Amino acid sequence: MPKIDETGLTGDEVAQRVAAGAVNRVRDSTSRSVKDIVRANVFTLFNGIILAAMIMVLATGSWKDAVFGFVIIINTGIGIVTELKAKRTLDRLSILVASDYLVHRDGRDVEIAHDGIVMDDLLWIRSGEQVPADAEIISSWGLEVDESMLTGESRTVRKKPGDDVYSGSTAVSGLALVKVTAVGEHSYAATLTAKAKVYRKTVSDLNKGINTILKFMTFLVVPLCVLLILSQLRAVGGWSEALATGQWRQAVVSAVAGVVGMIPEGLVLLTSLNFAVAAMRLARHETLVQELESVETLARVDCLNLDKTGTITDGGIAFEQIVMLGGVNGNGNESGNDTEREAAQALYDLANEEQPNATGRAVLAGLRERGYGPGEVARRVPFSSARKWSAIVRAGAGNDSGSTAGHAAQTWYMGAPEVVLAGLDDEGAAHAAILEQVNTYAGQGSRVLLIARAHETGVNAETARSDADEPTLDPHAEPVALVLCSERIRPDAERTLAWFREQGVRCRIISGDSPVTVGAIARRVRLTGEREPVTLDARELPDDPTELGRLIEDIDVIGRVLPDQKKLIVDALHERDYTVAMTGDGVNDALAIKQADLGIAMGNAAPATKAVAQVVLVDSKFSHLPDVVARGRQVMANMERVAGLFLVKTVYSALISLGVVLTQIPYPYLPRHITYIGALTIGVPAFILALAPNTRKYIPGFLSRVVRFALPGGIATGLSVLITAWTLPAIMGWNVTDAADLARLRATEAIILFVMGVFVLARVARPLTGWRGLMVLVFAAAGVIGMLIPFVARFFALIIPTGSTLVATLIALIGSAFIFAICLFAVPAATHAILERRLHR
């Protein structure tokens, strides 16, 4: 380390700062806490309703009729286990290697852990280290830092005394002594991410639709439950009779049967199961879903904002090519190919320093692939960010070498074109032409270096001596070639963007880099297909979200974007009714990722960014996104298909409960009946249907379509059960106040419910070809077989009708089928007529 005059903090001063809490320690929550996950899954409206109903049934002692309550445990358990698994995975991703840092205290350098740094410490920032705290540069020996994690701008920034460096940036070259100005939660990175750490639940259209139903049912359930209990007490002879005989228990059970039937508990469970299965499938493709609801959000995304660095590019640099400059052909006895090979070899040796920077490493990797290796170097001037160039002296070869015949030595230079050309003898138009060529390549997104060569007549090249105090360029050097490097574009980027274009998802690249550079990369990955991408500088963006939304509607690339502007862009797109997904990897992306409908972080992203994202691409592969979106579409399209099954039950349960209250009849079936029938005609078939392939794009209006489907089947089933309950006892001579006759009536109603359930299932599973038709037949057969198994029949109170009861049941079933057919045509027609009348008003 260079010698310095400062003594740094003393031991007592360090102790004082530690006691005052001015240490570099941050509570970095990488994901939701276990308490938050458990609370979010336990305390839901659905769980509250089902738990209350289950307690009422258990209070009667009829535990068999309370089995529906297990759906709470299963549903809650699925959500908790899946999200805890995601938390563990995310926490493992966020574990960083705790680096030690060199601080100057009591006049000497000591190594300490990053959380041992205190306010006002003198800290050495060395090449390759991440800056652990905000600081001010005291002395710099060519320090350059990469601040892309904070600003989104991928270029390195040279720092000089008096400049600030921020925690989260990385030193890419050089060395500096800095004084710590902010530590822990007061550092720039911590304050930037603090806004993003407030948990915000993902909005799910599916869950929103279910909750709408649950809220409606909550207002309906309480008074209806009371009315049902009163009607059932009256049906058994009134309060005094019910209390004296204990039949109040059956009245409560009957009331709960109506209440539970109106709540689509299976739909809530199936939604959680389907989300969990989708999350597990995505996990096999290195895609981590932190919130189950975000799987559904994937289906609705129609606008994708992409951060360039880390998403389109992988953050690395790739060597592209050497472009020989016109007129360069050695000394007349070399061919152009020989000169190009010699320039490539010189380039390799120039880059082959003891600690090459990122560009040097890219050049070495690219040239190694082309068969180049280390050559002989007599002397070297290493690259300096202050000079912006490096040089080597290669000893001359004999006449038999071909490429350097007649030369005692050659000096080769590599550096920034404008700097190198400025140090050479001015050739006017020639240098201007080279700079124009450089600007052209830069406008195409390339990073450009210049190679120059000076022929020496003796080994006296003082300009390139490594021990020279101030090395200078030989003004007689000749520009030989341009070296083109570029950000390394992910090989899957173009293919992935093409998929999104085909799916009608609008993609934009939002970056902190120059719009010219980002626009060039957008062209290379064909962001807009054959059309030229439209670029915009973020410094021209308005602050008003409405005006901003109109402005960027036709913009494809936005450069020079600040972190707050990324969030503002998301808000502006929301105002234009887009469902926005945002990808990113830096701290500068955290606010926008949090604000988006769906935040997607790369696996190598900053911990704070991964903490607020709903989806993490663990291996940072952009190509996983189409599969992520397709999985979301499968969930949403299939859940819409099967949601109708559950809402049919809600409709007929509400209709039957209303009929029971109005006509004061015993409730036609038990809770265990609906558990048995629902499992065979709704629950298990729905789970199978929900896992079927389906890539249909999401169409708004989920709840209205499901309700329109459910009304005909629900009304038909409700009417069939009520008409049977009103007419069958009189036909068969049953006394419904008698327990045995009431059991026969309920068993018959259970059969009608089951058959109607099979009709509805067949309607949902259309077309009934292949496995779909077979599935309907299997579950229909399973229902009949279950009735023949004594244990099942006793547990679920099922009775196989015989004799005159069988005849009456068959007649009731024929009538039910007729009602079902009428409702399929009449209900949609009536609904359409009502809507038309409202529209004309």
mmCIF file with all atom_site columns, C-alpha atoms in Angstrom, residues 52-183:
data_model
loop_
_atom_site.group_PDB
_atom_site.id
_atom_site.type_symbol
_atom_site.label_atom_id
_atom_site.label_alt_id
_atom_site.label_comp_id
_atom_site.label_asym_id
_atom_site.label_entity_id
_atom_site.label_seq_id
_atom_site.pdbx_PDB_ins_code
_atom_site.Cartn_x
_atom_site.Cartn_y
_atom_site.Cartn_z
_atom_site.occupancy
_atom_site.B_iso_or_equiv
_atom_site.pdbx_formal_charge
_atom_site.auth_seq_id
_atom_site.auth_comp_id
_atom_site.auth_asym_id
_atom_site.auth_atom_id
_atom_site.pdbx_PDB_model_num
ATOM 1   C CA . ALA A 1 52  ? -66.939 -20.515 12.304  1.00 0.00 ? 52  ALA A CA 1
ATOM 2   C CA . ALA A 1 53  ? -69.127 -23.052 10.469  1.00 0.00 ? 53  ALA A CA 1
ATOM 3   C CA . MET A 1 54  ? -66.932 -25.952 11.613  1.00 0.00 ? 54  MET A CA 1
ATOM 4   C CA . ILE A 1 55  ? -67.076 -24.828 15.280  1.00 0.00 ? 55  ILE A CA 1
ATOM 5   C CA . MET A 1 56  ? -70.882 -24.682 15.088  1.00 0.00 ? 56  MET A CA 1
ATOM 6   C CA . VAL A 1 57  ? -71.053 -28.261 13.785  1.00 0.00 ? 57  VAL A CA 1
ATOM 7   C CA . LEU A 1 58  ? -68.521 -29.556 16.324  1.00 0.00 ? 58  LEU A CA 1
ATOM 8   C CA . ALA A 1 59  ? -70.593 -27.961 19.081  1.00 0.00 ? 59  ALA A CA 1
ATOM 9   C CA . THR A 1 60  ? -73.421 -30.325 18.119  1.00 0.00 ? 60  THR A CA 1
ATOM 10  C CA . GLY A 1 61  ? -71.159 -33.348 18.462  1.00 0.00 ? 61  GLY A CA 1
ATOM 11  C CA . SER A 1 62  ? -71.600 -34.372 14.811  1.00 0.00 ? 62  SER A CA 1
ATOM 12  C CA . TRP A 1 63  ? -67.896 -34.487 13.876  1.00 0.00 ? 63  TRP A CA 1
ATOM 13  C CA . LYS A 1 64  ? -68.581 -36.403 10.660  1.00 0.00 ? 64  LYS A CA 1
ATOM 14  C CA . ASP A 1 65  ? -70.387 -33.376 9.282   1.00 0.00 ? 65  ASP A CA 1
ATOM 15  C CA . ALA A 1 66  ? -67.398 -31.147 10.121  1.00 0.00 ? 66  ALA A CA 1
ATOM 16  C CA . VAL A 1 67  ? -64.921 -32.846 7.746   1.00 0.00 ? 67  VAL A CA 1
ATOM 17  C CA . PHE A 1 68  ? -65.299 -29.894 5.378   1.00 0.00 ? 68  PHE A CA 1
ATOM 18  C CA . GLY A 1 69  ? -63.175 -27.932 7.874   1.00 0.00 ? 69  GLY A CA 1
ATOM 19  C CA . PHE A 1 70  ? -60.063 -29.862 6.889   1.00 0.00 ? 70  PHE A CA 1
ATOM 20  C CA . VAL A 1 71  ? -59.924 -27.711 3.778   1.00 0.00 ? 71  VAL A CA 1
ATOM 21  C CA . ILE A 1 72  ? -58.671 -24.883 6.043   1.00 0.00 ? 72  ILE A CA 1
ATOM 22  C CA . ILE A 1 73  ? -55.688 -26.943 7.179   1.00 0.00 ? 73  ILE A CA 1
ATOM 23  C CA . ILE A 1 74  ? -54.867 -28.149 3.669   1.00 0.00 ? 74  ILE A CA 1
ATOM 24  C CA . ASN A 1 75  ? -55.313 -24.773 2.024   1.00 0.00 ? 75  ASN A CA 1
ATOM 25  C CA . THR A 1 76  ? -53.328 -22.895 4.661   1.00 0.00 ? 76  THR A CA 1
ATOM 26  C CA . GLY A 1 77  ? -50.630 -25.559 4.783   1.00 0.00 ? 77  GLY A CA 1
ATOM 27  C CA . ILE A 1 78  ? -50.092 -25.442 1.020   1.00 0.00 ? 78  ILE A CA 1
ATOM 28  C CA . GLY A 1 79  ? -49.645 -21.682 1.049   1.00 0.00 ? 79  GLY A CA 1
ATOM 29  C CA . ILE A 1 80  ? -47.300 -21.660 4.046   1.00 0.00 ? 80  ILE A CA 1
ATOM 30  C CA . VAL A 1 81  ? -45.116 -24.588 2.932   1.00 0.00 ? 81  VAL A CA 1
ATOM 31  C CA . THR A 1 82  ? -44.736 -23.312 -0.631  1.00 0.00 ? 82  THR A CA 1
ATOM 32  C CA . GLU A 1 83  ? -43.858 -19.771 0.407   1.00 0.00 ? 83  GLU A CA 1
ATOM 33  C CA . LEU A 1 84  ? -41.481 -20.965 3.158   1.00 0.00 ? 84  LEU A CA 1
ATOM 34  C CA . LYS A 1 85  ? -39.688 -23.090 0.586   1.00 0.00 ? 85  LYS A CA 1
ATOM 35  C CA . ALA A 1 86  ? -39.373 -20.036 -1.648  1.00 0.00 ? 86  ALA A CA 1
ATOM 36  C CA . LYS A 1 87  ? -38.059 -18.033 1.328   1.00 0.00 ? 87  LYS A CA 1
ATOM 37  C CA . ARG A 1 88  ? -35.366 -20.617 2.093   1.00 0.00 ? 88  ARG A CA 1
ATOM 38  C CA . THR A 1 89  ? -34.275 -20.679 -1.532  1.00 0.00 ? 89  THR A CA 1
ATOM 39  C CA . LEU A 1 90  ? -34.182 -16.890 -1.701  1.00 0.00 ? 90  LEU A CA 1
ATOM 40  C CA . ASP A 1 91  ? -32.225 -16.602 1.539   1.00 0.00 ? 91  ASP A CA 1
ATOM 41  C CA . ARG A 1 92  ? -29.631 -19.035 0.188   1.00 0.00 ? 92  ARG A CA 1
ATOM 42  C CA . LEU A 1 93  ? -29.385 -16.951 -2.977  1.00 0.00 ? 93  LEU A CA 1
ATOM 43  C CA . SER A 1 94  ? -28.818 -13.829 -0.911  1.00 0.00 ? 94  SER A CA 1
ATOM 44  C CA . ILE A 1 95  ? -25.954 -15.144 1.205   1.00 0.00 ? 95  ILE A CA 1
ATOM 45  C CA . LEU A 1 96  ? -22.868 -13.123 0.308   1.00 0.00 ? 96  LEU A CA 1
ATOM 46  C CA . VAL A 1 97  ? -19.264 -13.961 1.065   1.00 0.00 ? 97  VAL A CA 1
ATOM 47  C CA . ALA A 1 98  ? -18.363 -11.697 3.966   1.00 0.00 ? 98  ALA A CA 1
ATOM 48  C CA . SER A 1 99  ? -15.262 -9.875  2.785   1.00 0.00 ? 99  SER A CA 1
ATOM 49  C CA . ASP A 1 100 ? -12.617 -8.318  4.990   1.00 0.00 ? 100 ASP A CA 1
ATOM 50  C CA . TYR A 1 101 ? -11.562 -4.740  4.334   1.00 0.00 ? 101 TYR A CA 1
ATOM 51  C CA . LEU A 1 102 ? -8.363  -2.826  4.987   1.00 0.00 ? 102 LEU A CA 1
ATOM 52  C CA . VAL A 1 103 ? -8.704  0.227   7.241   1.00 0.00 ? 103 VAL A CA 1
ATOM 53  C CA . HIS A 1 104 ? -6.050  2.648   8.456   1.00 0.00 ? 104 HIS A CA 1
ATOM 54  C CA . ARG A 1 105 ? -6.175  3.051   12.231  1.00 0.00 ? 105 ARG A CA 1
ATOM 55  C CA . ASP A 1 106 ? -3.579  4.262   14.723  1.00 0.00 ? 106 ASP A CA 1
ATOM 56  C CA . GLY A 1 107 ? -1.165  4.846   11.846  1.00 0.00 ? 107 GLY A CA 1
ATOM 57  C CA . ARG A 1 108 ? -1.249  1.287   10.505  1.00 0.00 ? 108 ARG A CA 1
ATOM 58  C CA . ASP A 1 109 ? -3.357  -0.832  8.181   1.00 0.00 ? 109 ASP A CA 1
ATOM 59  C CA . VAL A 1 110 ? -5.548  -3.551  9.705   1.00 0.00 ? 110 VAL A CA 1
ATOM 60  C CA . GLU A 1 111 ? -7.987  -6.067  8.187   1.00 0.00 ? 111 GLU A CA 1
ATOM 61  C CA . ILE A 1 112 ? -11.537 -6.003  9.608   1.00 0.00 ? 112 ILE A CA 1
ATOM 62  C CA . ALA A 1 113 ? -14.932 -7.435  8.667   1.00 0.00 ? 113 ALA A CA 1
ATOM 63  C CA . HIS A 1 114 ? -17.324 -5.206  6.712   1.00 0.00 ? 114 HIS A CA 1
ATOM 64  C CA . ASP A 1 115 ? -19.569 -4.746  9.756   1.00 0.00 ? 115 ASP A CA 1
ATOM 65  C CA . GLY A 1 116 ? -16.561 -3.592  11.794  1.00 0.00 ? 116 GLY A CA 1
ATOM 66  C CA . ILE A 1 117 ? -16.224 -0.404  9.733   1.00 0.00 ? 117 ILE A CA 1
ATOM 67  C CA . VAL A 1 118 ? -17.254 2.720   11.653  1.00 0.00 ? 118 VAL A CA 1
ATOM 68  C CA . MET A 1 119 ? -18.067 6.309   10.788  1.00 0.00 ? 119 MET A CA 1
ATOM 69  C CA . ASP A 1 120 ? -15.003 8.421   9.790   1.00 0.00 ? 120 ASP A CA 1
ATOM 70  C CA . ASP A 1 121 ? -12.815 5.349   9.233   1.00 0.00 ? 121 ASP A CA 1
ATOM 71  C CA . LEU A 1 122 ? -9.995  5.666   6.689   1.00 0.00 ? 122 LEU A CA 1
ATOM 72  C CA . LEU A 1 123 ? -10.675 2.794   4.325   1.00 0.00 ? 123 LEU A CA 1
ATOM 73  C CA . TRP A 1 124 ? -8.673  1.369   1.438   1.00 0.00 ? 124 TRP A CA 1
ATOM 74  C CA . ILE A 1 125 ? -10.764 0.546   -1.642  1.00 0.00 ? 125 ILE A CA 1
ATOM 75  C CA . ARG A 1 126 ? -8.908  -2.001  -3.752  1.00 0.00 ? 126 ARG A CA 1
ATOM 76  C CA . SER A 1 127 ? -9.573  -3.291  -7.247  1.00 0.00 ? 127 SER A CA 1
ATOM 77  C CA . GLY A 1 128 ? -12.228 -6.023  -7.247  1.00 0.00 ? 128 GLY A CA 1
ATOM 78  C CA . GLU A 1 129 ? -13.763 -5.034  -3.904  1.00 0.00 ? 129 GLU A CA 1
ATOM 79  C CA . GLN A 1 130 ? -17.345 -3.962  -3.363  1.00 0.00 ? 130 GLN A CA 1
ATOM 80  C CA . VAL A 1 131 ? -17.573 -0.608  -1.618  1.00 0.00 ? 131 VAL A CA 1
ATOM 81  C CA . PRO A 1 132 ? -18.952 -1.438  1.872   1.00 0.00 ? 132 PRO A CA 1
ATOM 82  C CA . ALA A 1 133 ? -20.037 2.066   2.963   1.00 0.00 ? 133 ALA A CA 1
ATOM 83  C CA . ASP A 1 134 ? -20.495 5.558   1.566   1.00 0.00 ? 134 ASP A CA 1
ATOM 84  C CA . ALA A 1 135 ? -17.245 7.490   1.569   1.00 0.00 ? 135 ALA A CA 1
ATOM 85  C CA . GLU A 1 136 ? -15.317 10.467  0.210   1.00 0.00 ? 136 GLU A CA 1
ATOM 86  C CA . ILE A 1 137 ? -12.134 9.968   -1.806  1.00 0.00 ? 137 ILE A CA 1
ATOM 87  C CA . ILE A 1 138 ? -9.048  11.259  0.059   1.00 0.00 ? 138 ILE A CA 1
ATOM 88  C CA . SER A 1 139 ? -6.396  9.996   -2.375  1.00 0.00 ? 139 SER A CA 1
ATOM 89  C CA . SER A 1 140 ? -6.814  8.033   -5.590  1.00 0.00 ? 140 SER A CA 1
ATOM 90  C CA . TRP A 1 141 ? -4.416  5.927   -7.600  1.00 0.00 ? 141 TRP A CA 1
ATOM 91  C CA . GLY A 1 142 ? -6.520  5.444   -10.751 1.00 0.00 ? 142 GLY A CA 1
ATOM 92  C CA . LEU A 1 143 ? -9.673  4.175   -8.986  1.00 0.00 ? 143 LEU A CA 1
ATOM 93  C CA . GLU A 1 144 ? -12.552 3.306   -11.321 1.00 0.00 ? 144 GLU A CA 1
ATOM 94  C CA . VAL A 1 145 ? -15.860 2.000   -9.998  1.00 0.00 ? 145 VAL A CA 1
ATOM 95  C CA . ASP A 1 146 ? -18.840 0.257   -11.528 1.00 0.00 ? 146 ASP A CA 1
ATOM 96  C CA . GLU A 1 147 ? -22.028 1.864   -10.183 1.00 0.00 ? 147 GLU A CA 1
ATOM 97  C CA . SER A 1 148 ? -24.471 -0.077  -12.373 1.00 0.00 ? 148 SER A CA 1
ATOM 98  C CA . MET A 1 149 ? -26.097 -1.745  -9.357  1.00 0.00 ? 149 MET A CA 1
ATOM 99  C CA . LEU A 1 150 ? -27.048 1.731   -8.113  1.00 0.00 ? 150 LEU A CA 1
ATOM 100 C CA . THR A 1 151 ? -27.557 3.777   -11.259 1.00 0.00 ? 151 THR A CA 1
ATOM 101 C CA . GLY A 1 152 ? -28.191 1.187   -13.976 1.00 0.00 ? 152 GLY A CA 1
ATOM 102 C CA . GLU A 1 153 ? -25.437 2.760   -16.088 1.00 0.00 ? 153 GLU A CA 1
ATOM 103 C CA . SER A 1 154 ? -22.973 0.053   -17.099 1.00 0.00 ? 154 SER A CA 1
ATOM 104 C CA . ARG A 1 155 ? -19.915 2.211   -17.791 1.00 0.00 ? 155 ARG A CA 1
ATOM 105 C CA . THR A 1 156 ? -17.166 2.576   -15.190 1.00 0.00 ? 156 THR A CA 1
ATOM 106 C CA . VAL A 1 157 ? -16.638 5.924   -13.463 1.00 0.00 ? 157 VAL A CA 1
ATOM 107 C CA . ARG A 1 158 ? -13.200 7.311   -12.679 1.00 0.00 ? 158 ARG A CA 1
ATOM 108 C CA . LYS A 1 159 ? -12.946 8.791   -9.188  1.00 0.00 ? 159 LYS A CA 1
ATOM 109 C CA . LYS A 1 160 ? -10.688 11.614  -8.033  1.00 0.00 ? 160 LYS A CA 1
ATOM 110 C CA . PRO A 1 161 ? -10.064 13.219  -4.603  1.00 0.00 ? 161 PRO A CA 1
ATOM 111 C CA . GLY A 1 162 ? -13.195 14.883  -3.275  1.00 0.00 ? 162 GLY A CA 1
ATOM 112 C CA . ASP A 1 163 ? -15.570 12.565  -5.175  1.00 0.00 ? 163 ASP A CA 1
ATOM 113 C CA . ASP A 1 164 ? -18.069 10.364  -3.360  1.00 0.00 ? 164 ASP A CA 1
ATOM 114 C CA . VAL A 1 165 ? -18.299 6.585   -3.650  1.00 0.00 ? 165 VAL A CA 1
ATOM 115 C CA . TYR A 1 166 ? -21.398 4.689   -2.564  1.00 0.00 ? 166 TYR A CA 1
ATOM 116 C CA . SER A 1 167 ? -21.983 1.328   -0.950  1.00 0.00 ? 167 SER A CA 1
ATOM 117 C CA . GLY A 1 168 ? -22.997 -1.269  -3.498  1.00 0.00 ? 168 GLY A CA 1
ATOM 118 C CA . SER A 1 169 ? -20.639 -0.035  -6.232  1.00 0.00 ? 169 SER A CA 1
ATOM 119 C CA . THR A 1 170 ? -17.588 -2.109  -7.182  1.00 0.00 ? 170 THR A CA 1
ATOM 120 C CA . ALA A 1 171 ? -13.975 -1.062  -7.746  1.00 0.00 ? 171 ALA A CA 1
ATOM 121 C CA . VAL A 1 172 ? -12.931 -2.384  -11.169 1.00 0.00 ? 172 VAL A CA 1
ATOM 122 C CA . SER A 1 173 ? -9.411  -0.963  -11.246 1.00 0.00 ? 173 SER A CA 1
ATOM 123 C CA . GLY A 1 174 ? -7.004  1.185   -9.278  1.00 0.00 ? 174 GLY A CA 1
ATOM 124 C CA . LEU A 1 175 ? -6.785  1.980   -5.597  1.00 0.00 ? 175 LEU A CA 1
ATOM 125 C CA . ALA A 1 176 ? -8.053  4.738   -3.295  1.00 0.00 ? 176 ALA A CA 1
ATOM 126 C CA . LEU A 1 177 ? -7.994  5.841   0.295   1.00 0.00 ? 177 LEU A CA 1
ATOM 127 C CA . VAL A 1 178 ? -11.429 7.040   1.401   1.00 0.00 ? 178 VAL A CA 1
ATOM 128 C CA . LYS A 1 179 ? -13.051 8.482   4.504   1.00 0.00 ? 179 LYS A CA 1
ATOM 129 C CA . VAL A 1 180 ? -16.318 6.821   5.507   1.00 0.00 ? 180 VAL A CA 1
ATOM 130 C CA . THR A 1 181 ? -19.202 9.319   5.530   1.00 0.00 ? 181 THR A CA 1
ATOM 131 C CA . ALA A 1 182 ? -22.264 7.062   6.023   1.00 0.00 ? 182 ALA A CA 1
ATOM 132 C CA . VAL A 1 183 ? -22.630 3.555   7.420   1.00 0.00 ? 183 VAL A CA 1
#
